[in-house]
Amino acid sequence: MHTARAFVLDWLRACIAAFQFLTRLPIPVQIDYTERVFRRSVVFYPLTGFVMGLLLLLAGKGLGIVLPPMPAAVLLLGLWVVLSGGLHLDGLMDTADGILSHRPREQMLEIMKDSRVGAMGVIVCVLHLLLKFSLLYTWLDHLVDSGSWGNSFLIVIVPIWSRWFMVLAIYGWPYARKDSGLGSLFRSVRKGHVFASLGVALLATTIFVGGTLHDGNASVVFDSTFWIIVCGAVLGTLAVGWAFAAYMSSKLGGLTGDTYGALNELLETVLLLGVIFVPIVLV
């Protein structure tokens, strides 16, 4: 009985660690951040994305009702940044500063460690946020014009799969820094953690998308729309994420904590682009 209780508490600590690390949701629980806790926390990364996606969906619906699409999109983008505390944007800027400096590998890594943001980091961040804003504006504008929220639920799967790929990137590519860094805490992530996080991502996607399409009807497993959405999310995430990660790794000799955040941001934008086009394909 004691062993079972300790097992449950261990995984509960890992879940709390995932939410405290990747989000700014108020969870006033003190836990000891050991390497074991960090390693296990990656299993729950897609769950943090699921909760964020639900909050974004609800906020988008509310803002779309009371405001025109453009200011609604600005506020929704602001909420998206606040929910993650700008953690991944910071990684995107540091990665851009390093890789786009076109310096030798070791100098790139030193540039990325610098707390100051350079010109390339600012440029990439501004363009990235503009693109994300334009996609959110298009999403809201279409929904308001159509008078139906139809496929709006698809936005929920965006942060689920972008965060799952971070887990795959942690396991699948070597850590670039010889010295210690925040990302080094995840170097002991195992294949089992990757598959467990994939299970969490698939479960969250299946329950939400399937339940939304069929109001909880089990016949969703025979629905082509459901499989297009799920397979599109998985295959799109793998293809685009792999391309980005392989490019970064070729430049840096591996990945770092900053590149994990950059991968998340870039994948969110690509998946958001998919959210805009999927309803057109399914018509």
Tab-separated table of C-alpha atoms in Angstrom:
chain	number	residue	atom	x	y	z
A	1	MET	CA	0.000	0.000	0.000
A	2	HIS	CA	2.830	2.355	0.942
A	3	THR	CA	4.661	1.570	-2.314
A	4	ALA	CA	1.559	2.279	-4.403
A	5	ARG	CA	1.029	5.581	-2.591
A	6	ALA	CA	4.656	6.588	-3.155
A	7	PHE	CA	4.341	5.648	-6.846
A	8	VAL	CA	1.256	7.838	-7.280
A	9	LEU	CA	2.849	10.744	-5.396
A	10	ASP	CA	6.000	10.522	-7.534
A	11	TRP	CA	4.029	10.861	-10.747
A	12	LEU	CA	1.815	13.567	-9.250
A	13	ARG	CA	4.948	15.584	-8.450
A	14	ALA	CA	6.098	15.088	-12.034
A	15	CYS	CA	2.744	16.361	-13.346
A	16	ILE	CA	2.879	19.418	-11.093
A	17	ALA	CA	6.472	20.065	-12.204
A	18	ALA	CA	5.381	20.026	-15.855
A	19	PHE	CA	2.698	22.644	-15.227
A	20	GLN	CA	4.929	24.825	-13.064
A	21	PHE	CA	7.775	24.699	-15.575
A	22	LEU	CA	5.849	25.147	-18.844
A	23	THR	CA	2.979	27.382	-17.722
A	24	ARG	CA	2.253	30.292	-15.432
A	25	LEU	CA	-0.935	28.741	-14.099
A	26	PRO	CA	-1.056	29.251	-10.317
A	27	ILE	CA	-0.227	25.913	-8.673
A	28	PRO	CA	0.912	26.776	-5.124
A	29	VAL	CA	2.609	23.474	-4.345
A	30	GLN	CA	6.251	23.207	-3.311
A	31	ILE	CA	8.116	20.231	-4.767
A	32	ASP	CA	11.754	19.200	-4.853
A	33	TYR	CA	13.000	19.625	-8.437
A	34	THR	CA	15.285	16.639	-8.785
A	35	GLU	CA	16.527	15.178	-12.055
A	36	ARG	CA	14.083	12.305	-11.533
A	37	VAL	CA	11.156	14.721	-11.271
A	38	PHE	CA	12.266	16.639	-14.352
A	39	ARG	CA	12.727	13.428	-16.322
A	40	ARG	CA	9.268	12.124	-15.482
A	41	SER	CA	7.614	15.511	-15.972
A	42	VAL	CA	8.050	15.300	-19.757
A	43	VAL	CA	5.300	12.662	-19.865
A	44	PHE	CA	2.819	15.398	-18.950
A	45	TYR	CA	3.997	18.040	-21.427
A	46	PRO	CA	1.107	17.284	-23.840
A	47	LEU	CA	-1.319	17.573	-20.902
A	48	THR	CA	-0.085	21.099	-20.160
A	49	GLY	CA	-0.652	21.891	-23.837
A	50	PHE	CA	-4.168	20.454	-23.658
A	51	VAL	CA	-5.087	22.689	-20.722
A	52	MET	CA	-3.581	25.723	-22.456
A	53	GLY	CA	-5.458	24.864	-25.644
A	54	LEU	CA	-8.761	24.686	-23.786
A	55	LEU	CA	-8.124	28.066	-22.162
A	56	LEU	CA	-7.246	29.589	-25.555
A	57	LEU	CA	-10.381	28.133	-27.131
A	58	LEU	CA	-12.624	29.508	-24.389
A	59	ALA	CA	-10.885	32.893	-24.472
A	60	GLY	CA	-11.112	33.012	-28.269
A	61	LYS	CA	-14.821	32.324	-28.203
A	62	GLY	CA	-15.430	34.963	-25.555
A	63	LEU	CA	-13.275	37.618	-27.221
A	64	GLY	CA	-14.778	36.857	-30.632
A	65	ILE	CA	-18.235	37.580	-29.277
A	66	VAL	CA	-17.489	40.912	-27.624
A	67	LEU	CA	-14.717	42.351	-29.834
A	68	PRO	CA	-13.869	42.683	-33.539
A	69	PRO	CA	-11.422	40.023	-34.798
A	70	MET	CA	-8.302	42.218	-34.823
A	71	PRO	CA	-8.253	43.381	-31.172
A	72	ALA	CA	-9.525	39.949	-30.160
A	73	ALA	CA	-6.555	38.348	-31.932
A	74	VAL	CA	-4.110	40.707	-30.184
A	75	LEU	CA	-5.531	39.869	-26.760
A	76	LEU	CA	-5.614	36.153	-27.543
A	77	LEU	CA	-1.976	36.238	-28.630
A	78	GLY	CA	-1.126	38.118	-25.433
A	79	LEU	CA	-2.868	35.444	-23.377
A	80	TRP	CA	-0.953	32.745	-25.264
A	81	VAL	CA	2.355	34.391	-24.346
A	82	VAL	CA	1.317	34.985	-20.727
A	83	LEU	CA	0.222	31.360	-20.231
A	84	SER	CA	3.755	30.164	-21.011
A	85	GLY	CA	5.498	33.108	-19.373
A	86	GLY	CA	7.331	33.850	-22.612
A	87	LEU	CA	9.596	30.857	-21.889
A	88	HIS	CA	9.537	29.492	-25.430
A	89	LEU	CA	9.772	32.911	-27.061
A	90	ASP	CA	12.941	33.513	-25.101
A	91	GLY	CA	14.300	30.242	-26.461
A	92	LEU	CA	13.336	31.236	-30.003
A	93	MET	CA	15.156	34.565	-29.720
A	94	ASP	CA	18.300	33.023	-28.234
A	95	THR	CA	18.312	30.320	-30.911
A	96	ALA	CA	17.912	32.892	-33.680
A	97	ASP	CA	20.746	35.007	-32.254
A	98	GLY	CA	23.045	32.012	-32.189
A	99	ILE	CA	22.256	30.182	-35.419
A	100	LEU	CA	21.782	33.280	-37.564
A	101	SER	CA	25.084	34.757	-36.393
A	102	HIS	CA	26.828	32.317	-38.785
A	103	ARG	CA	29.701	31.957	-36.328
A	104	PRO	CA	31.567	28.748	-35.438
A	105	ARG	CA	29.570	26.253	-33.373
A	106	GLU	CA	31.096	27.087	-29.978
A	107	GLN	CA	30.539	30.808	-30.512
A	108	MET	CA	26.915	30.162	-31.434
A	109	LEU	CA	26.413	28.358	-28.139
A	110	GLU	CA	28.095	31.199	-26.236
A	111	ILE	CA	25.860	33.757	-27.948
A	112	MET	CA	22.790	31.722	-26.966
A	113	LYS	CA	23.918	31.747	-23.305
A	114	ASP	CA	24.062	35.543	-23.277
A	115	SER	CA	21.027	36.970	-21.452
A	116	ARG	CA	20.965	39.939	-23.831
A	117	VAL	CA	18.874	39.713	-26.994
A	118	GLY	CA	20.527	40.584	-30.297
A	119	ALA	CA	19.149	42.053	-33.503
A	120	MET	CA	18.395	38.694	-35.145
A	121	GLY	CA	16.519	37.513	-32.075
A	122	VAL	CA	14.325	40.617	-32.093
A	123	ILE	CA	13.682	40.406	-35.838
A	124	VAL	CA	12.722	36.725	-35.734
A	125	CYS	CA	10.524	37.245	-32.662
A	126	VAL	CA	8.656	40.173	-34.230
A	127	LEU	CA	8.075	38.319	-37.509
A	128	HIS	CA	7.028	35.193	-35.632
A	129	LEU	CA	4.503	37.072	-33.489
A	130	LEU	CA	3.160	38.922	-36.531
A	131	LEU	CA	2.598	35.612	-38.310
A	132	LYS	CA	0.959	34.088	-35.252
A	133	PHE	CA	-1.244	37.157	-34.860
A	134	SER	CA	-2.292	37.042	-38.525
A	135	LEU	CA	-3.255	33.373	-38.189
A	136	LEU	CA	-5.270	34.023	-35.038
A	137	TYR	CA	-6.950	36.973	-36.767
A	138	THR	CA	-7.842	34.786	-39.765
A	139	TRP	CA	-9.166	32.095	-37.442
A	140	LEU	CA	-11.353	34.525	-35.502
A	141	ASP	CA	-12.477	36.447	-38.586
A	142	HIS	CA	-13.632	33.288	-40.343
A	143	LEU	CA	-15.523	32.082	-37.295
A	144	VAL	CA	-17.234	35.412	-36.725
A	145	ASP	CA	-18.217	35.767	-40.402
A	146	SER	CA	-19.575	32.235	-40.612
A	147	GLY	CA	-21.579	32.681	-37.438
A	148	SER	CA	-20.565	29.180	-36.388
A	149	TRP	CA	-17.733	27.914	-34.237
A	150	GLY	CA	-17.603	24.717	-36.353
A	151	ASN	CA	-13.992	23.502	-36.334
A	152	SER	CA	-12.737	26.071	-33.841
A	153	PHE	CA	-11.909	23.238	-31.446
A	154	LEU	CA	-8.902	22.374	-33.614
A	155	ILE	CA	-6.875	25.111	-31.909
A	156	VAL	CA	-6.761	22.906	-28.797
A	157	ILE	CA	-4.525	20.325	-30.497
A	158	VAL	CA	-1.869	22.917	-31.442
A	159	PRO	CA	-0.137	23.213	-28.035
A	160	ILE	CA	-0.645	19.486	-27.368
A	161	TRP	CA	1.509	18.338	-30.269
A	162	SER	CA	4.066	21.139	-30.195
A	163	ARG	CA	4.861	20.158	-26.611
A	164	TRP	CA	4.928	16.462	-27.398
A	165	PHE	CA	7.615	17.057	-30.012
A	166	MET	CA	9.765	18.761	-27.388
A	167	VAL	CA	9.846	15.416	-25.573
A	168	LEU	CA	10.871	13.621	-28.756
A	169	ALA	CA	13.562	16.247	-29.398
A	170	ILE	CA	14.960	15.846	-25.882
A	171	TYR	CA	15.313	12.103	-26.413
A	172	GLY	CA	16.133	11.985	-30.117
A	173	TRP	CA	19.007	14.483	-30.394
A	174	PRO	CA	22.166	14.837	-28.280
A	175	TYR	CA	22.559	17.700	-25.848
A	176	ALA	CA	24.807	20.313	-27.457
A	177	ARG	CA	26.494	21.831	-24.416
A	178	LYS	CA	29.479	20.194	-22.774
A	179	ASP	CA	28.873	22.184	-19.610
A	180	SER	CA	25.639	22.103	-17.623
A	181	GLY	CA	22.538	24.007	-18.610
A	182	LEU	CA	18.844	23.891	-17.800
A	183	GLY	CA	18.246	21.507	-20.689
A	184	SER	CA	20.833	19.104	-19.288
A	185	LEU	CA	18.362	18.093	-16.577
A	186	PHE	CA	16.417	16.226	-19.270
A	187	ARG	CA	19.329	14.221	-20.692
A	188	SER	CA	18.209	11.065	-18.878
A	189	VAL	CA	14.803	11.004	-20.606
A	190	ARG	CA	14.165	7.464	-21.852
A	191	LYS	CA	12.275	5.958	-24.749
A	192	GLY	CA	9.483	4.921	-22.385
A	193	HIS	CA	8.882	8.559	-21.426
A	194	VAL	CA	8.575	9.503	-25.096
A	195	PHE	CA	5.974	6.804	-25.749
A	196	ALA	CA	4.118	7.622	-22.533
A	197	SER	CA	3.914	11.300	-23.543
A	198	LEU	CA	2.744	10.204	-27.010
A	199	GLY	CA	-0.009	8.207	-25.322
A	200	VAL	CA	-1.054	11.274	-23.316
A	201	ALA	CA	-1.124	13.388	-26.495
A	202	LEU	CA	-3.144	10.807	-28.429
A	203	LEU	CA	-5.549	10.291	-25.527
A	204	ALA	CA	-6.155	14.027	-25.082
A	205	THR	CA	-6.624	14.505	-28.833
A	206	THR	CA	-8.921	11.494	-29.195
A	207	ILE	CA	-11.122	12.365	-26.236
A	208	PHE	CA	-11.470	16.023	-27.158
A	209	VAL	CA	-11.656	15.840	-30.941
A	210	GLY	CA	-13.726	12.646	-30.916
A	211	GLY	CA	-16.057	13.979	-28.252
A	212	THR	CA	-16.470	17.282	-30.090
A	213	LEU	CA	-17.203	15.626	-33.420
A	214	HIS	CA	-19.630	13.043	-32.077
A	215	ASP	CA	-20.743	14.287	-28.670
A	216	GLY	CA	-19.054	11.339	-27.014
A	217	ASN	CA	-20.355	8.750	-29.502
A	218	ALA	CA	-17.945	5.811	-29.840
A	219	SER	CA	-18.541	5.692	-33.608
A	220	VAL	CA	-15.825	8.333	-33.924
A	221	VAL	CA	-13.298	5.556	-34.612
A	222	PHE	CA	-15.007	4.971	-37.945
A	223	ASP	CA	-15.125	8.650	-38.890
A	224	SER	CA	-12.778	9.787	-41.675
A	225	THR	CA	-12.737	13.389	-40.432
A	226	PHE	CA	-11.437	12.259	-37.064
A	227	TRP	CA	-8.610	10.250	-38.623
A	228	ILE	CA	-7.663	13.070	-40.992
A	229	ILE	CA	-7.309	15.418	-38.030
A	230	VAL	CA	-5.380	13.003	-35.807
A	231	CYS	CA	-3.074	11.671	-38.536
A	232	GLY	CA	-2.524	15.191	-39.873
A	233	ALA	CA	-1.513	16.433	-36.411
A	234	VAL	CA	0.877	13.532	-35.781
A	235	LEU	CA	2.479	13.357	-39.231
A	236	GLY	CA	2.655	17.140	-39.640
A	237	THR	CA	4.297	17.538	-36.246
A	238	LEU	CA	6.820	14.799	-36.984
A	239	ALA	CA	7.726	16.048	-40.463
A	240	VAL	CA	8.062	19.741	-39.657
A	241	GLY	CA	9.525	19.238	-36.188
A	242	TRP	CA	12.111	16.780	-37.476
A	243	ALA	CA	13.187	19.207	-40.195
A	244	PHE	CA	13.618	22.076	-37.715
A	245	ALA	CA	15.376	19.928	-35.107
A	246	ALA	CA	17.740	18.348	-37.635
A	247	TYR	CA	18.689	21.789	-38.969
A	248	MET	CA	19.353	23.194	-35.502
A	249	SER	CA	21.327	20.121	-34.505
A	250	SER	CA	23.460	20.325	-37.640
A	251	LYS	CA	24.407	23.884	-36.703
A	252	LEU	CA	24.946	23.369	-32.980
A	253	GLY	CA	26.054	19.763	-32.733
A	254	GLY	CA	22.890	18.891	-30.850
A	255	LEU	CA	20.021	20.693	-29.145
A	256	THR	CA	19.767	22.873	-26.020
A	257	GLY	CA	17.042	24.143	-23.733
A	258	ASP	CA	16.702	27.209	-25.960
A	259	THR	CA	16.167	25.117	-29.074
A	260	TYR	CA	13.467	23.075	-27.329
A	261	GLY	CA	11.554	26.316	-26.766
A	262	ALA	CA	12.216	27.456	-30.327
A	263	LEU	CA	10.889	24.159	-31.677
A	264	ASN	CA	7.722	24.571	-29.637
A	265	GLU	CA	7.120	28.102	-30.932
A	266	LEU	CA	7.787	27.212	-34.569
A	267	LEU	CA	5.579	24.127	-34.404
A	268	GLU	CA	2.749	26.075	-32.787
A	269	THR	CA	2.744	28.462	-35.718
A	270	VAL	CA	2.894	25.693	-38.336
A	271	LEU	CA	0.122	23.734	-36.612
A	272	LEU	CA	-1.945	26.908	-36.309
A	273	LEU	CA	-1.556	27.305	-40.059
A	274	GLY	CA	-2.949	23.798	-40.376
A	275	VAL	CA	-5.942	24.793	-38.232
A	276	ILE	CA	-6.733	27.459	-40.824
A	277	PHE	CA	-6.523	25.082	-43.797
A	278	VAL	CA	-8.030	21.865	-42.419
A	279	PRO	CA	-11.625	23.156	-42.427
A	280	ILE	CA	-11.154	24.106	-46.104
A	281	VAL	CA	-9.894	20.601	-46.937
A	282	LEU	CA	-12.743	18.966	-45.028
A	283	VAL	CA	-15.484	20.967	-46.748
